[in-house]
Amino acid sequence: MEKEDLKVLNKGEEEEMELQGYRLCRWRLALVGLGVLCTGGFLLLLLYWMPEWCVKSTCTRTTARDAEVVLLRSTDEFRRWFLARVLETQTTSPSSPSSPSCPFSSPASPPLANGHTPHPSDGSPAQELISRFADYQPTQIRYFTFHSTKYYWNDEVQNFEVLTGLEDLQVSCSTLHSEHSTGLTRNQQEYRRLFFGVNEIAVKVPSVFKLLIKEVLNPFYIFQLFSVILWSADEYYYYAVAIVFMSVISIATSLYTIKKQYVMLHDMVAAHSIVRVSVCRANNDIEEILSTDLVPGDVIVIPSNGTIMPCDAVLVSGTCIVNESMLTGESVPVTKTNLPNPGPGERGEEAYSAYNTEEHKRHTLFCGTNVIQTRFYTGELVKAVVVRTGFSTAKGQLVRSILYPKPTDFKLYRDAYLFLLCLVAVAGIGFVYSIVLSIMNKVPAKTIIIESLDIITITVPPALPAAMTAGIVYAQRRLKRIGIFCISPQRINICGQINLVCFDKTGTLTEDGLDLWGVQRVENGSFHLSEENAYKENLVKSQFVACMATCHSLTKIEGQLSGDPLDLKMFEATGWILEEATEEETSLHNRIMPTVVRPPKQLLPPEPAVSPEQDMSAYEIGIVRQFPFSSALQRMSVVARLLGEKRMDAYMKGAPEVVAGLCKKETVPENFAEVLEGYTKQGFRVIALAHRRLESKLTWHKVQNINRDHIEANMEFLGLIIMQNKLKPETPGVLQDLHRANIRTVMVTGDNMLTAISVARDCGMIPPQDTVIIADAIPPHDGQAAKITWRYADKPTKTSRLEPKTQELYHFAMNGKSFAVIAEHFPDMLQKLVLHGTVFARMAPDQKTQLIEALQGVDYFVGMCGDGANDCGALKRAHGGISLSELEASVASPFTSRTPNISCVPSLIREGRAALITSFCVFKFMALYSIIQYISVTLLYSILSNLGDFQFLFIDIAIILLIVFTMSLNPAWKELVSRRPPSGLISGPLLFSVLTQILICLGFQTITFLWVRQQPWYTVWMPLTDVCNLTSHINVSDHNDTEIDDHNIQNFENTSLFYVSCFQYLIVAIVFSKGKPFRQPSYKNWPFVVSAVSLYIFLLFIMFHPIESIDEFLEIVCVPFDWRLKLFFIILVNAAVSVLVEGVIDLRGYKCLSRLCCPRKMMPKARYMHLAQELSVDPDWPPKPTTTTEAKPRPENGSTYQIMINS
């Protein structure tokens, strides 16, 4: 039963979860209630922390279908548990003229594969969607909400499913036009709203009370509460008040930051979430409603003066100019065209392919993006069909990823918990020891309970979290000072571990803009010599210049040309003028309002006009239809018409390989590949142009609905435009710093492969003598297996033909298509390739994320630096993502840099390393502090004594807090070093360092404790005891005698241990406060130096020059001067031994320990090191340049391959 009914939600997606159904059980609830009463509410807390225990203790297993409560478990590496209540709603189906009772109770016909019914019963667009539910539950809907997403029960698949929107139906493009473009009736809209809910991205700002309860119920604060109650019972009021005060401040600052983040996010989302929109109803009426009422399937009218989109919608008529910086980080306006709608006769694949927001994003308006203006045909409205609403939209997903981030898994935090468990174990020993000792000495039960529990609060320091966050807060402040902003402070520590950084190319390594370097035209199938520009009289009427002037997506916004920077540079190089025609002029171009381009007057030859039609001043070209640039197709094209011409022209520009493939063979020069390679090797960005005259039968109307594949074929090759992308001046230096620090660098770009390799060589990512091996992977086809062909990027010289055996002599390069094939068919090969993969070109945004996951899969700590444009996913997934754009897209990135170049990367890693070492120092110090205090208290318990209230107070507040908050202030070291900080607390040298210091402190405290009892003047101390020969002893007030007798605090052992332990805290603070090579030395941290020196002076002063009021306050007794000298001697020897031992561990410790632990050759921990070791002895690696690797299917999950040598 258990196994059978384990459902998997969101299979194969990032949010994949296992689901089990439960129903409430009354007798279990009663038992738990009783348990809660008996444990004073502690059981309730435990169940609050452990959702799986909560469900299993109060419910019984049942099927998912009948569940009242569902228990969810994530399938990622964190395996987190969640619970959700299943709710039910009653509903009645909307009535319709065709069948008044329940029109959707049975579908007219089964839906086809692509989701639309062949003969809709009443032609309503709601038909398919509602038929999915009407089948099985005409009146009852069962669902649960988790992470702002509703999951509905679907009887057909016997599982809960998410309803995202219109895409669930697999609607084809032609169906969107034929059946979904008329709109919904009000009834249909209301029925759908039951499933899709209100269209808003609601970021509820929790009340302070709710946040407070959630914060206070953290296990740590509960432990503090327990400590405070215990101390109060033992009359340690002052320290209890101090801890309460610290906790209140800590909780208040925490609440303030959380509340502030919620408010910021709420404001960012709410700014434009509710607007009034015009909706087309099924009876052709237009009605104005609030955007919150929109549901998928509604048809909205986009106003001509623009709007902020309240949902995701697909354009079915007209075009829009949109600023998508909210999502992409590119503030460049994008032109969105209507979804193609081929006529019945010419329906290609596209007509039947399902609509998909990712594939058809050039026709989709995304939620939160700003529609600047719309273009429409005279008298027609710009309409869009709502596809997704609320949290399902692109913006909703972004907000959800911020609201519910994945926990950052970092060894430091896991080790910290293990370390605390060790402390708890130590506390347990002390707990048992104190109970046994007290019982043997017949101590009252109340005292036994309080003192034994007190040992636990001493061993696990309540100030630990505050101390740990101090270092991170200081690092955040230092980063802010150098212009790096951080929204996820816990990531700063992780950045200290980064050993590989991925860089986007354009805008990150190189300048954002491209400069036109030159053009190379083609005539009669051969290249002309390259020319500097196309701004010439003899070229003004050439197709080459016409293509440059028309084939772009530029638009005029408030009189300014704006659009893609590449298009701008290309258009400006022609010197032409772009005009967006007015209403009156549209009559010349049928009914469209096209964009018109014309050359400047001075370029036109001053020939007399022969006839009005050929008047040169009227030489202008109207752009009739645009097929926008698509990164999948790597090209864009336009259909244009020269004024006065009957036939239209098609112009295309794009990646040279793609464009040449769509041209007639005879028009492409034979030396095309060599010329192209010549340019790309020099790092130029090359774009090819092509043209074709269209048939006269293609009228304006046909062009509006034609598929782009009909236009983009049999073109004539026109030539190349060569653009130059300059490196940013800081790039080579920064990469050199990273290489010196043994940090690998990788380029991930959407650009051409050879250009990327050339830039990688220019900036020093690939040293000049190294070989680049390109992996070309071909997916399986015609029954042949997938295969990879290996070739060298540049013909290597004879010397480097020797098998590269040394580590960094070869680099792999591949494009996005090859990456996808290798990831799918050669998963075990991918791990070897990412080990030396340096250039990944033509990568789609999701492939960038996959690459980062692959690198993390072989245990790299990955940093990612991008300009935010298409790097959002990768920036979020990396251990440390730095966005160089300050736009809203940087919300996705943990770090945002104000300096728009990569010099922020070494700075971040340096600060991360400093913060990490600070965390180690603080943790070691806090562990030692609790152990030193534990040793003192345990020794004193043996004579039924303890430290006094004010002694605890002085140690905990004056020494510990002061030292902890100042020892974290060391700034980062000036440069990156090749040594890397340890990744976890549980590493040999670190543990050895802590253990040796514990033993040293234990030794010297025990010596003090035993030696004081051997002194000739030693007696059991009484209020009238005087070993200092002070005559003033008679004045010792007697009113506190009873208190002293009660706790037996004032005695020689207590005083001696108090002095020695106080100095021990300061000694370990100085010993653990490490400087070089990750932090500046401690003597440069003046607050720490001042604090430590002041405390030393104060302690030496009260030791050698007792002041009665201070002694009384700290409950110290007077001891002879020669014993003080002996104590001073003990302290000096203790300090010398501590410093010496720590120094030896720093210098020799690591090597000695690794020899001790593993006498044989150590196996490297990280997978990438392990793989590198394996590959260094593999004779077939790296693959030789003439070989092919073929996938061979294997029965298990995975792949294997064999290398074949081509003859």
CSV table of N, CA and C in Angstrom, one decimal, residues 1058-1109:
chain,number,residue,atom,x,y,z
A,1058,PHE,N,39.2,31.5,38.1
A,1058,PHE,CA,38.7,32.7,37.4
A,1058,PHE,C,39.8,33.5,36.7
A,1059,TYR,N,40.9,33.7,37.4
A,1059,TYR,CA,42.0,34.5,36.8
A,1059,TYR,C,42.5,33.7,35.6
A,1060,VAL,N,42.8,32.5,35.8
A,1060,VAL,CA,43.5,31.7,34.7
A,1060,VAL,C,42.5,31.6,33.5
A,1061,SER,N,41.2,31.3,33.8
A,1061,SER,CA,40.3,31.1,32.7
A,1061,SER,C,40.1,32.4,31.9
A,1062,CYS,N,40.0,33.5,32.6
A,1062,CYS,CA,39.9,34.8,31.9
A,1062,CYS,C,41.0,35.0,30.9
A,1063,PHE,N,42.2,34.7,31.4
A,1063,PHE,CA,43.4,34.9,30.5
A,1063,PHE,C,43.3,33.9,29.3
A,1064,GLN,N,42.8,32.7,29.6
A,1064,GLN,CA,42.7,31.7,28.6
A,1064,GLN,C,41.8,32.1,27.4
A,1065,TYR,N,40.7,32.7,27.8
A,1065,TYR,CA,39.8,33.2,26.7
A,1065,TYR,C,40.5,34.2,25.8
A,1066,LEU,N,41.3,35.1,26.4
A,1066,LEU,CA,42.0,36.1,25.6
A,1066,LEU,C,43.1,35.4,24.8
A,1067,ILE,N,43.8,34.4,25.4
A,1067,ILE,CA,44.9,33.7,24.6
A,1067,ILE,C,44.3,33.0,23.4
A,1068,VAL,N,43.2,32.2,23.6
A,1068,VAL,CA,42.7,31.5,22.4
A,1068,VAL,C,42.1,32.5,21.4
A,1069,ALA,N,41.6,33.6,21.8
A,1069,ALA,CA,41.1,34.6,20.9
A,1069,ALA,C,42.2,35.1,20.0
A,1070,ILE,N,43.4,35.4,20.6
A,1070,ILE,CA,44.5,35.9,19.8
A,1070,ILE,C,45.1,34.7,18.9
A,1071,VAL,N,45.2,33.5,19.5
A,1071,VAL,CA,45.7,32.4,18.7
A,1071,VAL,C,44.9,32.1,17.5
A,1072,PHE,N,43.5,32.1,17.7
A,1072,PHE,CA,42.6,31.8,16.6
A,1072,PHE,C,42.4,32.9,15.6
A,1073,SER,N,42.7,34.1,16.0
A,1073,SER,CA,42.4,35.2,15.1
A,1073,SER,C,43.5,35.3,14.0
A,1074,LYS,N,43.3,34.5,12.9
A,1074,LYS,CA,44.3,34.3,11.9
A,1074,LYS,C,44.2,35.5,10.9
A,1075,GLY,N,45.4,35.9,10.4
A,1075,GLY,CA,45.5,36.9,9.4
A,1075,GLY,C,45.8,36.3,8.0
A,1076,LYS,N,47.0,36.6,7.5
A,1076,LYS,CA,47.4,36.1,6.2
A,1076,LYS,C,47.2,34.6,6.0
A,1077,PRO,N,46.9,34.0,4.9
A,1077,PRO,CA,46.8,34.7,3.6
A,1077,PRO,C,45.4,35.1,3.2
A,1078,PHE,N,44.4,34.9,4.1
A,1078,PHE,CA,43.0,35.2,3.7
A,1078,PHE,C,42.5,36.5,4.3
A,1079,ARG,N,43.0,36.9,5.4
A,1079,ARG,CA,42.6,38.2,6.1
A,1079,ARG,C,43.8,39.0,6.4
A,1080,GLN,N,43.5,40.3,6.6
A,1080,GLN,CA,44.6,41.2,7.1
A,1080,GLN,C,45.0,40.8,8.5
A,1081,PRO,N,46.3,41.0,8.9
A,1081,PRO,CA,46.7,40.6,10.2
A,1081,PRO,C,45.9,41.3,11.3
A,1082,SER,N,45.8,40.6,12.5
A,1082,SER,CA,45.0,41.1,13.5
A,1082,SER,C,45.4,42.4,14.1
A,1083,TYR,N,46.7,42.7,14.0
A,1083,TYR,CA,47.2,44.0,14.5
A,1083,TYR,C,46.7,45.2,13.7
A,1084,LYS,N,46.1,44.9,12.5
A,1084,LYS,CA,45.5,46.0,11.7
A,1084,LYS,C,44.1,46.2,12.1
A,1085,ASN,N,43.5,45.3,12.9
A,1085,ASN,CA,42.1,45.4,13.3
A,1085,ASN,C,42.1,46.1,14.7
A,1086,TRP,N,42.1,47.5,14.6
A,1086,TRP,CA,42.3,48.2,15.9
A,1086,TRP,C,41.2,48.0,17.0
A,1087,PRO,N,39.9,47.8,16.6
A,1087,PRO,CA,39.0,47.6,17.7
A,1087,PRO,C,39.3,46.3,18.5
A,1088,PHE,N,39.8,45.3,17.8
A,1088,PHE,CA,40.1,44.0,18.4
A,1088,PHE,C,41.4,44.2,19.3
A,1089,VAL,N,42.4,44.9,18.8
A,1089,VAL,CA,43.6,45.2,19.5
A,1089,VAL,C,43.3,46.0,20.8
A,1090,VAL,N,42.5,47.0,20.6
A,1090,VAL,CA,42.1,47.9,21.8
A,1090,VAL,C,41.4,47.1,22.8
A,1091,SER,N,40.4,46.2,22.4
A,1091,SER,CA,39.6,45.4,23.3
A,1091,SER,C,40.5,44.5,24.1
A,1092,ALA,N,41.4,43.7,23.3
A,1092,ALA,CA,42.2,42.7,24.0
A,1092,ALA,C,43.2,43.3,24.9
A,1093,VAL,N,43.8,44.4,24.5
A,1093,VAL,CA,44.8,45.1,25.4
A,1093,VAL,C,44.1,45.6,26.6
A,1094,SER,N,43.0,46.3,26.5
A,1094,SER,CA,42.2,46.8,27.6
A,1094,SER,C,41.9,45.7,28.6
A,1095,LEU,N,41.4,44.6,28.1
A,1095,LEU,CA,41.1,43.5,29.0
A,1095,LEU,C,42.3,42.9,29.7
A,1096,TYR,N,43.4,42.8,29.0
A,1096,TYR,CA,44.7,42.3,29.6
A,1096,TYR,C,45.1,43.3,30.8
A,1097,ILE,N,45.1,44.6,30.5
A,1097,ILE,CA,45.5,45.5,31.5
A,1097,ILE,C,44.5,45.4,32.7
A,1098,PHE,N,43.2,45.4,32.4
A,1098,PHE,CA,42.3,45.3,33.5
A,1098,PHE,C,42.5,44.1,34.4
A,1099,LEU,N,42.6,42.9,33.7
A,1099,LEU,CA,42.8,41.7,34.5
A,1099,LEU,C,44.1,41.7,35.3
A,1100,LEU,N,45.2,42.2,34.7
A,1100,LEU,CA,46.5,42.2,35.4
A,1100,LEU,C,46.4,43.2,36.6
A,1101,PHE,N,45.6,44.3,36.4
A,1101,PHE,CA,45.5,45.3,37.4
A,1101,PHE,C,44.7,44.7,38.6
A,1102,ILE,N,43.6,44.0,38.4
A,1102,ILE,CA,42.8,43.5,39.5
A,1102,ILE,C,43.5,42.3,40.2
A,1103,MET,N,44.5,41.7,39.4
A,1103,MET,CA,45.2,40.6,39.9
A,1103,MET,C,46.3,41.0,40.9
A,1104,PHE,N,47.0,42.1,40.4
A,1104,PHE,CA,48.2,42.5,41.2
A,1104,PHE,C,47.8,43.7,42.2
A,1105,HIS,N,46.7,44.3,41.9
A,1105,HIS,CA,46.4,45.5,42.8
A,1105,HIS,C,44.9,45.4,43.1
A,1106,PRO,N,44.5,44.5,44.0
A,1106,PRO,CA,43.1,44.2,44.3
A,1106,PRO,C,42.4,45.5,44.8
A,1107,ILE,N,41.2,45.7,44.2
A,1107,ILE,CA,40.4,46.8,44.7
A,1107,ILE,C,39.1,46.2,45.3
A,1108,GLU,N,38.9,46.6,46.6
A,1108,GLU,CA,37.9,45.9,47.4
A,1108,GLU,C,36.5,45.8,46.7
A,1109,SER,N,36.1,47.0,46.1
A,1109,SER,CA,34.7,47.0,45.5
A,1109,SER,C,34.6,46.0,44.3
